Short mmCIF file of C-alpha atoms in Angstrom, two decimals:
data_model
loop_
_atom_site.label_atom_id
_atom_site.label_comp_id
_atom_site.label_asym_id
_atom_site.label_seq_id
_atom_site.Cartn_x
_atom_site.Cartn_y
_atom_site.Cartn_z
CA UNK A 230 -37.26 -7.52 50.79
CA UNK A 231 -38.43 -11.12 50.27
CA UNK A 232 -41.36 -10.39 47.99
CA UNK A 233 -41.57 -12.15 44.66
CA UNK A 234 -40.84 -9.87 41.72
CA UNK A 235 -42.19 -10.79 38.32
CA UNK A 236 -40.07 -10.09 35.27
CA UNK A 237 -40.70 -10.65 31.58
CA UNK A 238 -38.82 -13.71 30.34
CA UNK A 239 -36.89 -11.70 27.75
CA UNK A 240 -35.68 -9.29 30.46
CA UNK A 241 -34.57 -12.16 32.72
CA UNK A 242 -32.63 -13.74 29.84
CA UNK A 243 -30.97 -10.39 29.13
CA UNK A 244 -29.86 -10.08 32.79
CA UNK A 245 -28.40 -13.58 32.75
CA UNK A 246 -26.51 -12.82 29.51
CA UNK A 247 -25.05 -9.62 30.95
CA UNK A 248 -24.01 -11.49 34.09
CA UNK A 249 -22.36 -14.23 32.01
CA UNK A 250 -20.44 -11.68 29.92
CA UNK A 251 -19.30 -9.85 33.06
CA UNK A 252 -18.13 -13.08 34.67
CA UNK A 253 -16.28 -14.13 31.51
CA UNK A 254 -14.60 -10.76 31.01
CA UNK A 255 -13.37 -10.61 34.63
CA UNK A 256 -12.51 -14.24 35.33
CA UNK A 257 -12.64 -16.47 32.26
CA UNK A 258 -11.28 -14.39 29.37
CA UNK A 259 -8.06 -13.28 31.14
CA UNK A 260 -7.28 -16.91 31.99
CA UNK A 261 -7.97 -18.04 28.42
CA UNK A 262 -5.84 -15.21 27.00
CA UNK A 263 -3.03 -16.07 29.42
CA UNK A 264 -3.23 -19.75 28.43
CA UNK A 265 -3.05 -19.09 24.70
CA UNK A 266 -0.40 -16.39 25.08
CA UNK A 267 1.82 -18.83 27.02
CA UNK A 268 1.39 -21.39 24.25
CA UNK A 269 2.19 -18.75 21.63
CA UNK A 270 5.31 -17.63 23.48
CA UNK A 271 6.59 -21.22 23.63
CA UNK A 272 5.84 -21.72 19.92
CA UNK A 273 7.68 -18.49 18.99
CA UNK A 274 10.67 -19.46 21.15
CA UNK A 275 10.86 -22.80 19.35
CA UNK A 276 10.52 -21.05 15.98
CA UNK A 277 13.31 -18.60 16.82
CA UNK A 278 15.71 -21.50 17.32
CA UNK A 279 15.67 -22.26 13.58
CA UNK A 280 15.55 -18.68 12.27
CA UNK A 281 18.81 -16.97 11.31
CA UNK A 282 17.39 -13.72 12.68
CA UNK A 283 14.91 -14.40 15.54
CA UNK A 284 11.65 -12.47 15.73
CA UNK A 285 12.25 -9.41 17.91
CA UNK A 286 9.97 -8.57 20.88
CA UNK A 287 8.94 -5.32 19.15
CA UNK A 288 7.23 -7.30 16.39
CA UNK A 289 5.39 -9.49 18.91
CA UNK A 290 4.07 -6.60 21.02
CA UNK A 291 0.30 -6.15 21.22
CA UNK A 292 -1.04 -3.81 18.55
CA UNK A 293 -2.89 -1.67 21.12
CA UNK A 294 0.31 -1.18 23.12
CA UNK A 295 2.23 -0.18 19.98
CA UNK A 296 -0.44 2.35 19.01
CA UNK A 297 -0.32 3.89 22.49
CA UNK A 298 3.47 4.01 22.46
CA UNK A 299 3.42 5.66 19.04
CA UNK A 300 0.89 8.41 19.69
CA UNK A 301 2.46 9.31 23.05
CA UNK A 302 5.96 9.49 21.57
CA UNK A 303 7.44 12.96 22.35
CA UNK A 304 8.07 13.76 18.67
CA UNK A 305 4.53 12.75 17.69
CA UNK A 306 3.12 14.73 20.62
CA UNK A 307 4.97 17.85 19.42
CA UNK A 308 3.72 17.23 15.87
CA UNK A 309 0.14 17.06 17.25
CA UNK A 310 0.59 20.44 18.97
CA UNK A 311 2.08 22.00 15.80
CA UNK A 312 -0.71 20.55 13.66
CA UNK A 313 -3.38 21.92 15.99
CA UNK A 314 -1.83 25.41 15.96
CA UNK A 315 -1.28 25.45 12.19
CA UNK A 316 -4.86 24.39 11.42
CA UNK A 317 -6.63 26.19 14.29
CA UNK A 318 -7.85 22.92 15.81
CA UNK A 319 -8.33 21.81 19.41
CA UNK A 320 -5.46 19.57 20.46
CA UNK A 321 -7.80 16.71 21.28
CA UNK A 322 -9.04 16.74 17.67
CA UNK A 323 -5.47 16.66 16.36
CA UNK A 324 -4.69 13.89 18.85
CA UNK A 325 -7.57 11.75 17.52
CA UNK A 326 -6.35 12.35 13.99
CA UNK A 327 -2.90 11.07 14.96
CA UNK A 328 -4.53 8.05 16.62
CA UNK A 329 -6.36 7.24 13.36
CA UNK A 330 -3.08 7.43 11.46
CA UNK A 331 -1.43 5.14 14.01
CA UNK A 332 -4.28 2.59 13.82
CA UNK A 333 -3.99 2.64 10.04
CA UNK A 334 -0.20 2.13 10.02
CA UNK A 335 0.53 -0.26 12.90
CA UNK A 336 0.19 -3.96 11.94
CA UNK A 337 -1.11 -6.80 14.12
CA UNK A 338 1.55 -9.41 13.44
CA UNK A 339 0.61 -13.06 13.96
CA UNK A 340 3.43 -15.60 13.95
CA UNK A 341 0.85 -18.30 13.25
CA UNK A 342 -0.56 -16.45 10.22
CA UNK A 343 2.93 -15.67 8.89
CA UNK A 344 4.65 -19.03 9.34
CA UNK A 345 1.60 -21.28 9.45
CA UNK A 346 -0.20 -19.88 6.41
CA UNK A 347 1.77 -17.09 4.74
CA UNK A 348 5.04 -18.92 4.07
CA UNK A 349 3.29 -22.06 2.83
CA UNK A 350 1.01 -20.05 0.53
CA UNK A 351 3.96 -18.01 -0.79
CA UNK A 352 6.01 -21.16 -1.48
CA UNK A 353 3.12 -22.87 -3.27
CA UNK A 354 2.19 -19.83 -5.37
CA UNK A 355 5.78 -18.98 -6.34
CA UNK A 356 6.62 -22.51 -7.43
CA UNK A 357 3.27 -22.98 -9.18
CA UNK A 358 3.72 -19.91 -11.35
CA UNK A 359 7.50 -19.82 -11.83
CA UNK A 360 10.72 -21.75 -11.91
CA UNK A 361 12.27 -19.81 -9.01
CA UNK A 362 16.04 -19.26 -9.23
CA UNK A 363 18.13 -17.56 -6.56
CA UNK A 364 21.60 -16.06 -6.43
CA UNK A 365 24.25 -18.47 -5.16
CA UNK A 366 25.49 -15.73 -2.81
CA UNK A 367 22.07 -15.02 -1.26
CA UNK A 368 22.51 -17.13 1.87
CA UNK A 369 26.15 -16.22 2.47
CA UNK A 370 25.43 -12.50 2.17
CA UNK A 371 22.67 -12.68 4.77
CA UNK A 372 24.76 -14.79 7.14
CA UNK A 373 27.60 -12.26 6.90
CA UNK A 374 25.39 -9.54 8.42
CA UNK A 375 25.84 -9.08 12.17
CA UNK A 376 22.99 -10.73 14.12
CA UNK A 377 22.73 -7.54 16.20
CA UNK A 378 22.02 -5.37 13.13
CA UNK A 379 18.62 -4.50 11.68
CA UNK A 380 18.28 -5.80 8.12
CA UNK A 381 16.39 -3.72 5.54
CA UNK A 382 15.85 -5.36 2.14
CA UNK A 383 15.80 -2.71 -0.60
CA UNK A 384 14.16 -4.04 -3.76
CA UNK A 385 13.25 -3.06 -7.29
CA UNK A 386 9.52 -3.40 -7.96
CA UNK A 387 8.42 -5.21 -11.12
CA UNK A 388 5.32 -7.11 -9.99
CA UNK A 389 3.07 -7.71 -7.00
CA UNK A 390 4.63 -11.19 -7.05
CA UNK A 391 7.73 -9.52 -5.58
CA UNK A 392 6.12 -9.67 -2.13
CA UNK A 393 5.46 -13.39 -2.50
CA UNK A 394 8.93 -14.27 -3.79
CA UNK A 395 10.94 -12.44 -1.15
CA UNK A 396 8.65 -13.61 1.68
CA UNK A 397 9.23 -17.21 0.55
CA UNK A 398 12.99 -16.83 0.04
CA UNK A 399 13.56 -15.05 3.36
CA UNK A 400 11.50 -17.61 5.32
CA UNK A 401 14.59 -19.27 6.84
CA UNK A 402 15.99 -15.91 7.89
CA UNK A 403 13.20 -14.01 9.64
CA UNK A 404 9.70 -12.57 9.33
CA UNK A 405 9.62 -9.58 6.97
CA UNK A 406 7.69 -6.39 7.60
CA UNK A 407 6.58 -4.77 4.33
CA UNK A 408 5.51 -1.24 3.54
CA UNK A 409 2.40 -1.62 1.37
CA UNK A 410 0.33 0.99 -0.46
CA UNK A 411 -3.35 1.84 -0.59
CA UNK A 412 -4.19 -1.18 -2.77
CA UNK A 413 -3.78 -3.42 0.30
CA UNK A 414 -6.33 -1.55 2.45
CA UNK A 415 -9.30 -3.40 0.91
CA UNK A 416 -11.20 -5.60 3.38
CA UNK A 417 -10.70 -8.55 4.03
CA UNK A 418 -7.26 -8.36 2.36
CA UNK A 419 -6.27 -5.65 4.82
CA UNK A 420 -6.77 -7.92 7.85
CA UNK A 421 -4.65 -10.69 6.33
CA UNK A 422 -1.86 -8.31 5.32
CA UNK A 423 -1.72 -6.69 8.75
CA UNK A 424 -1.51 -10.13 10.38
CA UNK A 425 1.49 -10.81 8.13
CA UNK A 426 3.26 -7.81 9.68
CA UNK A 427 2.86 -5.32 6.83
CA UNK A 428 2.23 -1.65 7.55
CA UNK A 429 0.24 0.71 5.31
CA UNK A 430 1.57 3.91 3.82
CA UNK A 431 -0.21 6.69 1.95
CA UNK A 432 2.14 7.36 -0.92
CA UNK A 433 0.48 10.64 -1.85
CA UNK A 434 0.06 12.07 1.64
CA UNK A 435 1.95 15.30 2.26
CA UNK A 436 0.53 16.09 5.72
CA UNK A 437 3.24 16.80 8.28
CA UNK A 438 1.37 15.01 11.07
CA UNK A 439 0.87 11.85 9.04
CA UNK A 440 4.49 11.80 7.94
CA UNK A 441 5.70 12.21 11.52
CA UNK A 442 3.53 9.31 12.74
CA UNK A 443 4.77 7.11 9.88
CA UNK A 444 8.39 8.19 10.38
CA UNK A 445 8.34 7.40 14.09
CA UNK A 446 6.81 3.98 13.51
CA UNK A 447 9.50 3.11 10.93
CA UNK A 448 12.20 4.39 13.28
CA UNK A 449 10.83 2.45 16.26
CA UNK A 450 10.64 -0.74 14.20
CA UNK A 451 14.18 -0.22 12.93
CA UNK A 452 15.52 0.44 16.43
CA UNK A 453 13.61 -2.63 17.62
CA UNK A 454 15.47 -4.84 15.12
CA UNK A 455 12.48 -5.64 12.88
CA UNK A 456 13.60 -7.04 9.50
CA UNK A 457 11.97 -4.87 6.85
CA UNK A 458 11.48 -4.88 3.08
CA UNK A 459 10.86 -1.70 1.10
CA UNK A 460 10.39 -0.73 -2.55
CA UNK A 461 11.96 2.72 -2.73
CA UNK A 462 11.15 3.20 -6.44
CA UNK A 463 7.76 4.34 -5.11
CA UNK A 464 5.65 1.80 -7.05
CA UNK A 465 5.65 -0.68 -9.89
CA UNK A 466 7.80 0.21 -12.88
CA UNK A 467 5.56 0.89 -15.88
CA UNK A 468 8.34 0.88 -18.49
CA UNK A 469 10.52 -1.93 -17.12
CA UNK A 470 13.42 0.35 -16.21
CA UNK A 471 15.03 0.57 -12.79
CA UNK A 472 13.99 3.99 -11.45
CA UNK A 473 15.96 6.34 -9.17
CA UNK A 474 15.18 5.50 -5.56
CA UNK A 475 12.93 7.90 -3.65
CA UNK A 476 13.99 9.26 -0.29
CA UNK A 477 10.80 8.74 1.76
CA UNK A 478 11.25 5.59 3.84
CA UNK A 479 15.03 5.67 3.41
CA UNK A 480 15.15 9.15 4.94
CA UNK A 481 13.05 8.01 7.93
CA UNK A 482 15.51 5.18 8.62
CA UNK A 483 18.53 7.48 8.26
CA UNK A 484 17.06 10.31 10.36
CA UNK A 485 16.32 7.96 13.26
CA UNK A 486 19.76 6.34 13.19
CA UNK A 487 22.44 7.15 15.74
CA UNK A 488 25.80 5.78 14.53
CA UNK A 489 27.29 6.08 18.03
CA UNK A 490 24.58 4.15 19.86
CA UNK A 491 22.20 1.28 19.34
CA UNK A 492 22.25 -1.34 16.61
CA UNK A 493 23.58 -0.91 13.11
CA UNK A 494 21.24 -0.89 10.08
CA UNK A 495 22.33 -2.99 7.10
CA UNK A 496 20.66 -2.52 3.72
CA UNK A 497 20.53 -5.65 1.54
CA UNK A 498 19.90 -4.80 -2.14
CA UNK A 499 17.53 -7.25 -3.86
CA UNK A 500 17.14 -7.49 -7.64
CA UNK A 501 14.14 -9.31 -9.13
CA UNK A 502 13.44 -10.16 -12.76
CA UNK A 503 10.93 -12.33 -14.59
CA UNK A 504 10.40 -14.14 -17.86
CA UNK A 505 6.82 -12.98 -17.50
CA UNK A 506 5.38 -10.26 -15.30
CA UNK A 507 1.77 -11.11 -14.50
CA UNK A 508 0.63 -7.49 -14.85
CA UNK A 509 2.80 -6.69 -17.89
CA UNK A 510 0.02 -5.56 -20.24
CA UNK A 511 -1.63 -3.46 -17.52
CA UNK A 512 1.69 -1.72 -16.80
CA UNK A 513 2.49 -1.13 -20.49
CA UNK A 514 -0.98 0.33 -21.05
CA UNK A 515 -0.50 2.69 -18.08
CA UNK A 516 2.88 3.79 -19.50
CA UNK A 517 1.35 4.50 -22.92
CA UNK A 518 -1.44 6.57 -21.32
CA UNK A 519 1.04 8.41 -19.13
CA UNK A 520 -0.70 7.62 -15.85
CA UNK A 521 -0.43 5.06 -13.06
CA UNK A 522 -4.00 3.72 -13.02
CA UNK A 523 -3.75 -0.05 -12.77
CA UNK A 524 -7.44 -0.83 -12.53
CA UNK A 525 -8.18 -4.47 -13.33
CA UNK A 526 -11.75 -5.79 -13.40
CA UNK A 527 -12.42 -8.72 -11.09
CA UNK A 528 -13.86 -10.58 -14.09
CA UNK A 529 -10.48 -10.37 -15.83
CA UNK A 530 -8.63 -11.64 -12.76
CA UNK A 531 -11.09 -14.51 -12.23
CA UNK A 532 -10.93 -15.40 -15.92
CA UNK A 533 -7.14 -15.62 -15.70
CA UNK A 534 -7.35 -17.90 -12.64
CA UNK A 535 -10.00 -20.14 -14.22
CA UNK A 536 -7.91 -20.55 -17.41
CA UNK A 537 -4.95 -21.65 -15.30
CA UNK A 538 -7.09 -24.14 -13.38
CA UNK A 539 -8.57 -25.53 -16.64
CA UNK A 540 -5.09 -25.93 -18.15
CA UNK A 541 -3.95 -27.69 -14.97
CA UNK A 542 -6.90 -30.11 -15.13
CA UNK A 543 -6.17 -30.91 -18.79
CA UNK A 544 -2.47 -31.37 -18.12
CA UNK A 545 -1.52 -28.46 -20.40
CA UNK A 546 -0.43 -25.99 -17.76
CA UNK A 547 3.10 -24.61 -18.09
CA UNK A 548 4.77 -22.21 -15.71
CA UNK A 549 5.59 -18.65 -16.72
CA UNK A 550 9.30 -19.22 -17.06
CA UNK A 551 11.98 -18.14 -14.61
CA UNK A 552 11.70 -15.74 -11.69
CA UNK A 553 15.21 -14.71 -10.64
CA UNK A 554 16.02 -13.17 -7.23
CA UNK A 555 19.55 -12.08 -6.34
CA UNK A 556 20.87 -10.33 -3.22
CA UNK A 557 23.53 -7.68 -3.74
CA UNK A 558 26.42 -6.62 -1.54
CA UNK A 559 25.04 -5.38 1.85
CA UNK A 560 25.63 -1.75 2.86
CA UNK A 561 26.15 -0.75 6.50
CA UNK A 562 24.47 2.53 7.44
CA UNK A 563 27.01 3.03 10.25
CA UNK A 564 29.85 2.96 7.72
CA UNK A 565 27.95 5.12 5.22
CA UNK A 566 26.75 7.73 7.73
CA UNK A 567 30.25 9.10 8.33
CA UNK A 568 30.93 9.98 4.70
CA UNK A 569 27.74 10.21 2.66
CA UNK A 570 24.37 11.93 2.26
CA UNK A 571 20.94 10.37 1.83
CA UNK A 572 21.21 11.08 -1.90
CA UNK A 573 24.53 9.20 -2.04
CA UNK A 574 22.95 6.32 -0.15
CA UNK A 575 20.04 6.07 -2.60
CA UNK A 576 22.38 6.21 -5.61
CA UNK A 577 24.67 3.55 -4.09
CA UNK A 578 21.76 1.21 -3.37
CA UNK A 579 20.41 1.65 -6.88
CA UNK A 580 23.83 0.77 -8.34
CA UNK A 581 24.01 -2.35 -6.17
CA UNK A 582 20.55 -3.47 -7.30
CA UNK A 583 21.53 -2.88 -10.93
CA UNK A 584 24.78 -4.78 -10.48
CA UNK A 585 23.00 -7.93 -9.31
CA UNK A 586 19.98 -7.87 -11.66
CA UNK A 587 19.23 -11.44 -12.86
CA UNK A 588 19.45 -11.85 -16.63
CA UNK A 589 16.56 -14.08 -17.65
CA UNK A 590 15.73 -15.39 -21.11
CA UNK A 591 12.70 -13.39 -22.28
CA UNK A 592 14.14 -9.92 -21.48
CA UNK A 593 17.47 -10.82 -23.08
CA UNK A 594 15.84 -12.20 -26.25
CA UNK A 595 13.56 -9.16 -26.36
CA UNK A 596 16.60 -6.86 -26.36
CA UNK A 597 18.32 -8.87 -29.14
CA UNK A 598 15.20 -9.05 -31.37
CA UNK A 599 14.42 -5.34 -30.96
CA UNK A 600 17.93 -4.47 -32.11
CA UNK A 601 17.85 -6.89 -35.08
CA UNK A 602 17.47 -5.61 -38.65
CA UNK A 603 15.09 -8.42 -39.57
CA UNK A 604 14.05 -12.01 -38.82
CA UNK A 605 16.72 -14.12 -37.09
CA UNK A 606 17.43 -17.84 -37.18
CA UNK A 607 17.87 -19.85 -33.98
CA UNK A 608 21.64 -19.95 -34.44
CA UNK A 609 21.78 -16.20 -35.09
CA UNK A 610 19.77 -15.59 -31.91
CA UNK A 611 22.14 -17.78 -29.90
CA UNK A 612 25.17 -15.94 -31.29
CA UNK A 613 23.66 -12.53 -30.56
CA UNK A 614 22.75 -13.56 -27.01
CA UNK A 615 26.24 -14.97 -26.44
CA UNK A 616 27.70 -11.66 -27.58
CA UNK A 617 25.40 -9.72 -25.24
CA UNK A 618 26.35 -11.98 -22.33
CA UNK A 619 30.05 -11.44 -23.02
CA UNK A 620 29.47 -7.74 -22.35
CA UNK A 621 27.07 -8.21 -19.42
CA UNK A 622 27.83 -8.25 -15.71
CA UNK A 623 25.51 -11.13 -14.91
CA UNK A 624 24.81 -14.71 -15.93
CA UNK A 625 21.55 -16.46 -16.78
CA UNK A 626 20.02 -18.04 -13.66
CA UNK A 627 20.99 -21.66 -13.21
CA UNK A 628 23.18 -22.02 -16.31
CA UNK A 629 26.72 -21.18 -17.31
CA UNK A 630 27.68 -18.88 -20.17
CA UNK A 631 28.68 -21.93 -22.21
CA UNK A 632 25.50 -23.98 -21.79
CA UNK A 633 22.49 -21.77 -22.32
CA UNK A 634 20.90 -23.21 -25.49
CA UNK A 635 18.14 -25.00 -23.58
CA UNK A 636 17.63 -21.90 -21.43
CA UNK A 637 17.11 -19.74 -24.54
CA UNK A 638 14.98 -22.29 -26.39
CA UNK A 639 12.61 -22.36 -23.44
CA UNK A 640 12.29 -18.57 -23.44
CA UNK A 641 11.81 -18.60 -27.22
CA UNK A 642 8.93 -21.04 -26.81
CA UNK A 643 7.29 -18.86 -24.14
CA UNK A 644 7.45 -15.77 -26.35
CA UNK A 645 6.14 -17.60 -29.43
CA UNK A 646 3.26 -19.10 -27.45
CA UNK A 647 2.17 -15.64 -26.26
CA UNK A 648 2.40 -14.24 -29.80
CA UNK A 649 4.84 -11.47 -28.91
CA UNK A 650 7.24 -12.83 -31.55
CA UNK A 651 6.34 -14.66 -34.78
CA UNK A 652 7.96 -17.74 -36.29
CA UNK A 653 8.23 -18.04 -40.08
CA UNK A 654 10.37 -20.66 -41.85
CA UNK A 655 12.51 -21.28 -38.73
CA UNK A 656 13.16 -17.58 -38.23
CA UNK A 657 11.76 -15.28 -35.56
CA UNK A 658 10.76 -11.63 -35.72
CA UNK A 659 8.99 -9.09 -33.52
CA UNK A 660 5.19 -8.89 -33.75
CA UNK A 661 4.86 -5.16 -34.46
CA UNK A 662 1.83 -4.60 -32.26
CA UNK A 663 3.73 -6.23 -29.35
CA UNK A 664 6.81 -4.02 -29.67
CA UNK A 665 5.93 -1.91 -26.56
CA UNK A 666 5.59 -5.10 -24.49
CA UNK A 667 8.97 -6.39 -25.71
CA UNK A 668 10.52 -3.00 -24.90
CA UNK A 669 9.14 -3.31 -21.35
CA UNK A 670 11.04 -6.58 -20.90
CA UNK A 671 14.19 -5.43 -22.70
CA UNK A 672 14.47 -2.40 -20.43
CA UNK A 673 14.90 -4.66 -17.39
CA UNK A 674 18.29 -5.98 -18.56
CA UNK A 675 19.68 -2.72 -19.91
CA UNK A 676 21.21 -2.02 -16.50
CA UNK A 677 23.23 -5.23 -16.81
CA UNK A 678 24.31 -4.68 -20.40
CA UNK A 679 25.49 -1.10 -19.78
CA UNK A 680 26.66 -1.22 -16.15
CA UNK A 681 29.95 0.54 -15.36
CA UNK A 682 33.19 -1.45 -15.07
CA UNK A 683 33.71 -0.64 -11.40
CA UNK A 684 30.46 -2.27 -10.25
CA UNK A 685 30.83 -5.65 -8.59
CA UNK A 686 29.78 -8.43 -11.01
CA UNK A 687 26.82 -10.59 -10.12
CA UNK A 688 27.54 -14.22 -9.30
CA UNK A 689 25.86 -17.06 -11.17
CA UNK A 690 22.51 -18.07 -9.83
CA UNK A 691 21.16 -21.46 -8.90
CA UNK A 692 17.83 -23.23 -8.74
CA UNK A 693 15.96 -22.53 -5.46
#
């Protein structure tokens, strides 16, 4: 028992390492985790004091716990059994498939990543690229929603900048949970996006098991009071028009809603419009081809960033005009559920988005120039725009109907600089090869120039 045993040095070191790991995992790591979790809980409590809609416990739950809760949900369990029977699979195989779906969907929200990094980055990027203007009714419409209700922002989708803008503008309200597509599953972007509270969806998946796992997660988050943001058009608009809203995520929210119990769900329509969409040429090219392939080489993206940096260094950088964001009249699902279908809900939300669409300079000038018979002088452009505004249901962001000359001159300069319109002897005309691009922008304001009389007018907007 007391004999000396010789061991190779490498083996002795390995034993010591295993012993150290065992000690840490049983005694040290739990204490460290408890210490940091206590600090995090105090930080979140302090943060919730300044948020209009505090972060709900559901959003702060551990990701592992949420995955377990999701895959053992009775409806998901039944879907696993049905999937196994329909595909002649062992139930444990179907169960593991559901677990993979759950791990793919469920985010790992970090309040530090969201408020410490995400909000600051969104604010910096939005204000670096655009002159951000918001609807004067945005704050009042959010404050009017019951604090006990779950808020779901329903937005049109013109650019990937939409995520950045709404995250920044909703920062004083709550932490948003986005539904993002396959593009966001690329590592390391996927880790960052999950830490920001976003959840992944497979837009083309038709599997019943996958859809049940996704539906139950959306319903659990909604019942847990998580503030969400969805793009029910199903993707970026390739022609600039506001598309009919798809039923997918909306139907999940509606199907899991009990109007006689639990919290209400309030949809807040959000309309977004730009003087320049960063991906405009990519989207127009996809529309002309008739597909939705938005492939962009990394060299092109890096070249765009480097040109911006070089212009900034030389003092020649100018922002891409106005980005307007307006919140429409909220819609209570409890009030709607008693007298409407999911199709009626989608149509109503689309009308509310259209009714509050910001009218910004480039789209409005694009519409006027495309309808012109020939080159137009500056005064003729101003008169045509004034006439269009007299028939519209919105107002240019940050200016009144009577003082928009500077607003239009700025947009005119942006379009001339890009070469989408040509100046000749103080007149402006469409560059023929850029007509599809101008049509893309003009389509975004058609909903405001042709909206029905019974739709609530959009209020003027103000500088953010």
